[in-house]
Steps between C-alpha positions, in 0.01 A plus 500: 500500500538833677203732454683834503793383289256365244347845465833644387458306174207726407537814292567816699608314816859440603709443812815671619689170538443124516539514880201730542131421537400861443403608150496825304210590271566741214785680677341524846663398828426176684328688786255658254322166447204386707489124566176359642455143626125436520456873558770537769794727405852354515781729619796269432472241225832316538665205676877439532623843385264488201593152381138386539170685512261507796223314315473122506420401138304191611240726663438729201178485300547803276696823465400832347746782440406852391782694332281806467139615530450350847142445624404765756430238770870403506618843613797698376831370369739657251620188317276194533251299703530122532221282641571146619207275594539172689304206368227319688543149629380204301147402606513139376798328660803560719819580307865544598766665286853614562851545374861470613770742392858596580395815688152424631222243498123544497185307587135573418184326623144562388161333506144506643425538871136387495311220328271741317811648330401856584799566726850458355852604592849537358819543702861519396843580632861542394821488701868534419783293642784725390617535861569126513692520172712795619605308812648230275731741313855510648512879519474680835320805359238284327439266793430799726263669256122451499258490210159341539135556409160337525146588398163339567167585341148367493152567374164361608182542293133428559249495214143566606394432140658539153457880517586585862812420700722623781875443532782584739872514422806521726870533419810525720869512411832557671852566372821499699849573373836633613833573333690502830469347845433842658162579341198311373226651281146369514184601315161346445152555362157416640203520262133424549186531292128429537287513185125461444373478142136490389328487165145627549385508138659461157592869504553569874816381676630590846837457668616591851866468604680561828877497470787521748869547427789524746873522433758462775 
């Protein structure tokens, strides 16, 4: 399932068209939404002209969307704020999951890195093969066009004890497309996040996050 397209089934959220990964909340524009992946802002949330969203669903642990009354720590946005958190790797055994589709395929791997099960990881990636399919179509305009994307993401977590942990996340994506042989358009995102969480007492909780976001 696609994360952003699934949100359009909720009340007050809609999309301009089926070929669009942007969404409108209560009449606002798509650029009035703030999308955060583990605390790192996303400036372009689409793959393949909006056919797919930037977020690999196999990596997602939970999603929160605020359609109003945003917490002050999330800054200012007119329409909405959406938080996407990647899940931690399984600490018991190594697991592999994936899927094959007409447009793209995906693969995810997670598991423990140490015998004491304190250090775990999860890594996933998606890639399209639409370029290969276009080359097989007997049309000169289509065989000379380009449309391709990939994204890779990962998260590593270390638990000092049940109440204290540190984690690091990284994400990279690239899109390339052209409608003629004269020009090619490319764009990509690079996200990073380092988070330290501590629970000192039953009523005292601390969290420190360092986030990086780059859009080319």
